[in-house]
PDB file of C-alpha atoms in Angstrom:
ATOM      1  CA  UNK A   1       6.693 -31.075  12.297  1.00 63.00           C
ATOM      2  CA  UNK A   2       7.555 -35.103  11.410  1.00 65.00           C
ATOM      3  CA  UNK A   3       6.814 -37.017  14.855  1.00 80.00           C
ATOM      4  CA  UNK A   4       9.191 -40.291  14.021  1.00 87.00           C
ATOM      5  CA  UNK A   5       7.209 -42.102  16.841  1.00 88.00           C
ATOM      6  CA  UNK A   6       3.923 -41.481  15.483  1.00 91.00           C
ATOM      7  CA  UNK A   7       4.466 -42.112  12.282  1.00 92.00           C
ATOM      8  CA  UNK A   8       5.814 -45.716  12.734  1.00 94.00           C
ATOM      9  CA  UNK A   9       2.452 -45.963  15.112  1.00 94.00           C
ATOM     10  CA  UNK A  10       0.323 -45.259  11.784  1.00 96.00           C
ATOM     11  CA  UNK A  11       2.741 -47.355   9.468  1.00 96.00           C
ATOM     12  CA  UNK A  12       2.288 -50.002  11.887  1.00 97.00           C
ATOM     13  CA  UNK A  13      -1.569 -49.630  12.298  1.00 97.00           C
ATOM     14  CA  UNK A  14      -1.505 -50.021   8.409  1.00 97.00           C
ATOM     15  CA  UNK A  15       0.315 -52.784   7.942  1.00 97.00           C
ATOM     16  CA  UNK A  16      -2.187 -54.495  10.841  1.00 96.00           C
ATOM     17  CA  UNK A  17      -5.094 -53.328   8.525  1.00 97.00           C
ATOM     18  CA  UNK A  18      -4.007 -54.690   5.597  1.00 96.00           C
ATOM     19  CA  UNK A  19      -2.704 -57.805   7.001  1.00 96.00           C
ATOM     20  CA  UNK A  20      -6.314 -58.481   8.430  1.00 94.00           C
ATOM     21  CA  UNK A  21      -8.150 -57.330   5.783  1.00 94.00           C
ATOM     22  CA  UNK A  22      -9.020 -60.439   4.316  1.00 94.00           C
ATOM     23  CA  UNK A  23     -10.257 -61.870   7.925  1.00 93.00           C
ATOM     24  CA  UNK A  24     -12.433 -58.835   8.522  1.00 93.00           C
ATOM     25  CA  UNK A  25     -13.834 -58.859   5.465  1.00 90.00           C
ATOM     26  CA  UNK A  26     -14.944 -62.284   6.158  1.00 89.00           C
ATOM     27  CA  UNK A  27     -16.123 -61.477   9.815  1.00 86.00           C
ATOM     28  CA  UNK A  28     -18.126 -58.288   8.431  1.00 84.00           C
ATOM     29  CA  UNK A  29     -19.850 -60.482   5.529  1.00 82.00           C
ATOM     30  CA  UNK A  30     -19.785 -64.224   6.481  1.00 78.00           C
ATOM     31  CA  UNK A  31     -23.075 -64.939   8.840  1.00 77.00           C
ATOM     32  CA  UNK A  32     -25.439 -62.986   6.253  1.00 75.00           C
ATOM     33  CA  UNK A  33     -27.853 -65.263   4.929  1.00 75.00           C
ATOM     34  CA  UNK A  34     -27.071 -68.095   7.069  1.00 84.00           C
ATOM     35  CA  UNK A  35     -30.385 -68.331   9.028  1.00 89.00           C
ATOM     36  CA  UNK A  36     -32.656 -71.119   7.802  1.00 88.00           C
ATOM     37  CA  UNK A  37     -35.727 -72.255  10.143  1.00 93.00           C
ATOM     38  CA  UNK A  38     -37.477 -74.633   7.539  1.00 92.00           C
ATOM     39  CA  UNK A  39     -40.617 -75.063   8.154  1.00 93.00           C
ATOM     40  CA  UNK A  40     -40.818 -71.155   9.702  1.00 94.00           C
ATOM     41  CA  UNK A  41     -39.549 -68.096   7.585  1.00 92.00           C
ATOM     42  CA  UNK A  42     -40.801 -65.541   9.998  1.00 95.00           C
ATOM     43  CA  UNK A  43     -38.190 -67.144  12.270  1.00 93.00           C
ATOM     44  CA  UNK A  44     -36.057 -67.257   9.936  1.00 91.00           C
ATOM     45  CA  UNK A  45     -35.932 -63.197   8.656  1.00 91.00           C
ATOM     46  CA  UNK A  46     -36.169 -62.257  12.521  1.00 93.00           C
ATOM     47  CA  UNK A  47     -33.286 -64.401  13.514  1.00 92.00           C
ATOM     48  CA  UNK A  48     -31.033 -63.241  10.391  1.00 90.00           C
ATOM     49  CA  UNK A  49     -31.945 -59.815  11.038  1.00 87.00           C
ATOM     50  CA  UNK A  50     -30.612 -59.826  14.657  1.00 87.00           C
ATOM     51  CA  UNK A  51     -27.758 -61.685  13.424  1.00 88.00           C
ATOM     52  CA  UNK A  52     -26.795 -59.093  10.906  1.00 85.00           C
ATOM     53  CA  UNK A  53     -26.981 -56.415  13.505  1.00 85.00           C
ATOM     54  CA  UNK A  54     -24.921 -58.318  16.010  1.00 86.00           C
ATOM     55  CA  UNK A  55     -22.329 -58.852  13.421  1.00 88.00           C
ATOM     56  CA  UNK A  56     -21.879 -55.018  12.714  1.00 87.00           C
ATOM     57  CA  UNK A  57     -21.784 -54.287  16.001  1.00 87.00           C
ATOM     58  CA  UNK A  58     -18.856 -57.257  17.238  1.00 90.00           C
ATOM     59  CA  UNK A  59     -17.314 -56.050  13.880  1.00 92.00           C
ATOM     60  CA  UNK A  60     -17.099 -52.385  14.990  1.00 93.00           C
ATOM     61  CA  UNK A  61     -15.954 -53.072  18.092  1.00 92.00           C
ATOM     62  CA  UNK A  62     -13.126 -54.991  16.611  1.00 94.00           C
ATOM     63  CA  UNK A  63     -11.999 -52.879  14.232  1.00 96.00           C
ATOM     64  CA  UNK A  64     -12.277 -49.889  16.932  1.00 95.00           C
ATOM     65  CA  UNK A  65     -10.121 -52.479  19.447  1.00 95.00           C
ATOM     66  CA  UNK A  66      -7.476 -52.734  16.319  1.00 96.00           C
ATOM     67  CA  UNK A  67      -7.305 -48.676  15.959  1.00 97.00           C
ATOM     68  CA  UNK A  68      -7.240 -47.817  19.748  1.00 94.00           C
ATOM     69  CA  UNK A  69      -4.126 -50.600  20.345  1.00 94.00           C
ATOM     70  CA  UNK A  70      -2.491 -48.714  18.297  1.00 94.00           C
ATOM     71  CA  UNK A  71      -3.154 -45.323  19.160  1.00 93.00           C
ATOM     72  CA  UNK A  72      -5.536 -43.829  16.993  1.00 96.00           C
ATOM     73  CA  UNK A  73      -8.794 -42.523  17.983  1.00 95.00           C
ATOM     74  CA  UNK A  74     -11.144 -39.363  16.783  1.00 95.00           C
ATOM     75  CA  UNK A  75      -8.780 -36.883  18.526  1.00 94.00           C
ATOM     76  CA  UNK A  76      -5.446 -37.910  16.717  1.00 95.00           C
ATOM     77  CA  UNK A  77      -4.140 -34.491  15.122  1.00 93.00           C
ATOM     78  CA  UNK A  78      -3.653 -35.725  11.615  1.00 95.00           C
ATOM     79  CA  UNK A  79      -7.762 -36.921  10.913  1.00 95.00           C
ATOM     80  CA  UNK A  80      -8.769 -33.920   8.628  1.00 94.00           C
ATOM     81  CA  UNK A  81     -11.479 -31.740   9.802  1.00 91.00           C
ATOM     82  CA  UNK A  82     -14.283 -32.769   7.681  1.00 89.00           C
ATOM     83  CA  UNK A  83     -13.166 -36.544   8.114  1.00 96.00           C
ATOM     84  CA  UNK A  84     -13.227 -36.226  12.214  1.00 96.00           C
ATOM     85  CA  UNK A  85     -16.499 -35.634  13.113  1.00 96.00           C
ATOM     86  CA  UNK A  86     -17.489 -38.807  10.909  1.00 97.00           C
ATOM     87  CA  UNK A  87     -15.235 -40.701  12.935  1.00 97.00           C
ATOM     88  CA  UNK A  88     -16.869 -39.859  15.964  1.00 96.00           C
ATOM     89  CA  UNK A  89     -20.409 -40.587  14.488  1.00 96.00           C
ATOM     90  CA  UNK A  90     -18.983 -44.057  14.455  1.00 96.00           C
ATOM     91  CA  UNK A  91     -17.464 -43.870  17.854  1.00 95.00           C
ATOM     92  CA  UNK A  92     -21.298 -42.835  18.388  1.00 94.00           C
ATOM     93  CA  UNK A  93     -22.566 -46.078  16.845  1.00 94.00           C
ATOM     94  CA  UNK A  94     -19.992 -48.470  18.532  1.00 92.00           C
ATOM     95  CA  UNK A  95     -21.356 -46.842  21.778  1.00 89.00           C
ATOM     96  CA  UNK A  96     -24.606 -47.580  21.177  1.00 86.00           C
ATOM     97  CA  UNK A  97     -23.913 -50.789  20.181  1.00 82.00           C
ATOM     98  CA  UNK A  98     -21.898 -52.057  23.238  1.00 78.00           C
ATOM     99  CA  UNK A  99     -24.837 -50.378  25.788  1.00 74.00           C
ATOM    100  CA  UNK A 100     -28.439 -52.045  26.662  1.00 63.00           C
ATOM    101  CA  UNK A 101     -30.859 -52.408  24.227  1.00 61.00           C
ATOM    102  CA  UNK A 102     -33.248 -49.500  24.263  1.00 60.00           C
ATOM    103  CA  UNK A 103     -31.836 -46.539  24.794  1.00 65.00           C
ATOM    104  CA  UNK A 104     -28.224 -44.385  23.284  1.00 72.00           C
ATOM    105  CA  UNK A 105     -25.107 -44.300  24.564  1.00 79.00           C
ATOM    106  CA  UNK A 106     -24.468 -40.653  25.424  1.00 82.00           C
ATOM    107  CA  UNK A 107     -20.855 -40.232  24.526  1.00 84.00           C
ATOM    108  CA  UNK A 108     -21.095 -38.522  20.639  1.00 90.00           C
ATOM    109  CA  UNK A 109     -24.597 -38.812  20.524  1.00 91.00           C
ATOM    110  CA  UNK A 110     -24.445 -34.746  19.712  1.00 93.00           C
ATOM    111  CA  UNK A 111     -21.755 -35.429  17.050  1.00 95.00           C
ATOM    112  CA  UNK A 112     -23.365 -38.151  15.562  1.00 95.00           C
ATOM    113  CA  UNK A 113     -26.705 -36.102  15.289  1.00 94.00           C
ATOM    114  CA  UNK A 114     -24.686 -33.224  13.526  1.00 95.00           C
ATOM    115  CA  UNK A 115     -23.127 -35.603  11.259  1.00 96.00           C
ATOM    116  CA  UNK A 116     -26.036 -37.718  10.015  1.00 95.00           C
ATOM    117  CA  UNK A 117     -28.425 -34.228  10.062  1.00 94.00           C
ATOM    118  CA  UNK A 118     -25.103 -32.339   8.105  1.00 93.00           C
ATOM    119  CA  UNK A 119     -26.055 -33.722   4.635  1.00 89.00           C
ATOM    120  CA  UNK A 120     -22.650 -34.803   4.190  1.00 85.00           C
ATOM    121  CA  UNK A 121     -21.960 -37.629   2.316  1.00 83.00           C
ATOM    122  CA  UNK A 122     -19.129 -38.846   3.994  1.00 91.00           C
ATOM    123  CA  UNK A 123     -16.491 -40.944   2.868  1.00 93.00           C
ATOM    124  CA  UNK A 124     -18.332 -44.479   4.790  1.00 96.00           C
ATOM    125  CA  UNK A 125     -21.487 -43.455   3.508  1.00 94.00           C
ATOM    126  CA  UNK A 126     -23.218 -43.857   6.799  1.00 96.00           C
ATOM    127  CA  UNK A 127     -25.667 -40.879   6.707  1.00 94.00           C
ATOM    128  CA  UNK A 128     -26.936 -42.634   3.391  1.00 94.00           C
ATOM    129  CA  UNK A 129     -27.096 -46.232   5.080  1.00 93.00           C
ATOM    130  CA  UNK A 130     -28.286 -46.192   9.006  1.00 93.00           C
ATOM    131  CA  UNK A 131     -31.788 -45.608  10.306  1.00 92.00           C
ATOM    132  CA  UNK A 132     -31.690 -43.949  13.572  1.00 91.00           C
ATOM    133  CA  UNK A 133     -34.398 -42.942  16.436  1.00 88.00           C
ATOM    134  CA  UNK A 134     -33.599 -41.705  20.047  1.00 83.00           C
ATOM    135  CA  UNK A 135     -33.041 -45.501  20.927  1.00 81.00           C
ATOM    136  CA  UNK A 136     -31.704 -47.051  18.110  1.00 83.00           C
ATOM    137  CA  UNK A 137     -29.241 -47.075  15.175  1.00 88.00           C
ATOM    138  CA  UNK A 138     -29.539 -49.334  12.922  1.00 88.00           C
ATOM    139  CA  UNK A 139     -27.086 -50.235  10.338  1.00 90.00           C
ATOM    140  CA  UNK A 140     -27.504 -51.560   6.462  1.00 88.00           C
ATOM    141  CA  UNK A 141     -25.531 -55.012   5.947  1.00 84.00           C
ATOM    142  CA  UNK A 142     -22.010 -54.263   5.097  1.00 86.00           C
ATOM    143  CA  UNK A 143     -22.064 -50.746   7.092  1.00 92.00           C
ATOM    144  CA  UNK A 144     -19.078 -52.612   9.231  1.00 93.00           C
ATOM    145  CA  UNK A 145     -16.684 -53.319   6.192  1.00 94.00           C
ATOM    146  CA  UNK A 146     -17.665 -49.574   4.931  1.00 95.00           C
ATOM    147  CA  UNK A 147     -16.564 -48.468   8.462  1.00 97.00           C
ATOM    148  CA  UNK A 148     -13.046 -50.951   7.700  1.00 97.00           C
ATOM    149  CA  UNK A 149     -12.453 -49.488   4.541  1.00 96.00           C
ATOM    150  CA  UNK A 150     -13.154 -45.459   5.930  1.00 97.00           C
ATOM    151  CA  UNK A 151     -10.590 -46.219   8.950  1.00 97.00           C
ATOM    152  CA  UNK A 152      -8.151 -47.921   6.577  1.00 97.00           C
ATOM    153  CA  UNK A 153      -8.452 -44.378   4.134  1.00 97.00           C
ATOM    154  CA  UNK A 154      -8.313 -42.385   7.868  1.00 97.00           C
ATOM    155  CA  UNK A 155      -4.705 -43.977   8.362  1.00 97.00           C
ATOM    156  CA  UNK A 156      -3.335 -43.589   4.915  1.00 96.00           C
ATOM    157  CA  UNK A 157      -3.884 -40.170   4.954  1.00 96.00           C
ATOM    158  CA  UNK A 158      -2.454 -39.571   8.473  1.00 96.00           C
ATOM    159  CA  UNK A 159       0.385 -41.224   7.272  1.00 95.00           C
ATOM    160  CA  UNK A 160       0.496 -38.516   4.769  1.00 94.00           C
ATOM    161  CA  UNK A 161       0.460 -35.937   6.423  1.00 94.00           C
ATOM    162  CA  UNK A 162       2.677 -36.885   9.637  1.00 94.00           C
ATOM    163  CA  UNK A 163       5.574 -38.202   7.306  1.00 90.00           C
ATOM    164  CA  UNK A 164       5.310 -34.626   5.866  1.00 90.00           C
ATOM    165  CA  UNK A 165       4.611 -33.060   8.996  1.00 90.00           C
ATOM    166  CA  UNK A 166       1.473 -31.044   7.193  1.00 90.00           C
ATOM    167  CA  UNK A 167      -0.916 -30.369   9.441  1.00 88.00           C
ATOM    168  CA  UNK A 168      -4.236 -31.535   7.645  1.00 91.00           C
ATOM    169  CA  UNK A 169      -7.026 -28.886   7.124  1.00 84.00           C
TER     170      UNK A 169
END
């Protein structure tokens, strides 16, 4: 059944998306190779590297902040099935990220094991692109813009099928 109220939530969530787009892009890609220790390169690669880990992470955490203003989370009703528990591998991964170093954030941490152990591809690509342990997930560079661009396909389709009022499968 169309939900007026819900739909104008997604329209509205899209039109924030798209209207930041350009900025995330920027936050997601902007501090890669930006590190330079001249006369010390192993300073250099270990600084860069945490830097490109902290920038996923401050970049999933804002693009989560953006989707949960607005509403939408991994239990909205129109996420399709095979699209949901992808969404909560990343819920997994934003977890992680905003906990103490060394250990998991428990919250998904099943979910996200089922998803990266699933062999599906996903529409993000994360399976293909994180390294994870019991105390760590690490990300590729870029796996925050991937995220962006998943969550931005997540809404479109939502839209879709709450204007319709099609329950998605």
């Amino acid at each position: 059944m169309f939900n007026e109220l819900e739909a104008n939530q997604l329209l509205e969530l899209d039109g924030r998306l798209m209207a930041e787009s350009e900025m995330i892009g920027w936050l997601c890609t902007a501090h890669s190779n930006r590190v330079h220790y001249q006369n010390n390169p192993e300073a250099t690669n270990r600084v860069q590297q945490q830097l490109n880990k902290a920038s996923n992470l401050i970049c999933l955490a804002y693009i989560w902040a953006l989707l949960e203003e607005h509403g939408f989370n991994e239990k909205n009703r129109w996420i399709r099935t095979k699209d949901r528990l992808e969404l909560k591998a990343w819920k997994h991964v934003r977890h992680t990220g905003a906990h103490a170093p060394g250990g998991r954030a428990n919250r998904y941490c099943d979910e996200f094991n089922c998803f990266m152990s699933s062999g599906e591809t996903g529409l993000s690509g994360l399976a293909q692109n994180c390294k994870f342990s019991e105390t760590s997930i690490d990300l590729t560079d870029g796996m925050s813009y991937r995220f962006f661009q998943f969550v931005q396909e997540l809404t479109k389709v939502a839209i879709g099928h709450c204007a319709n009022g099609v329950e998605p499968a």
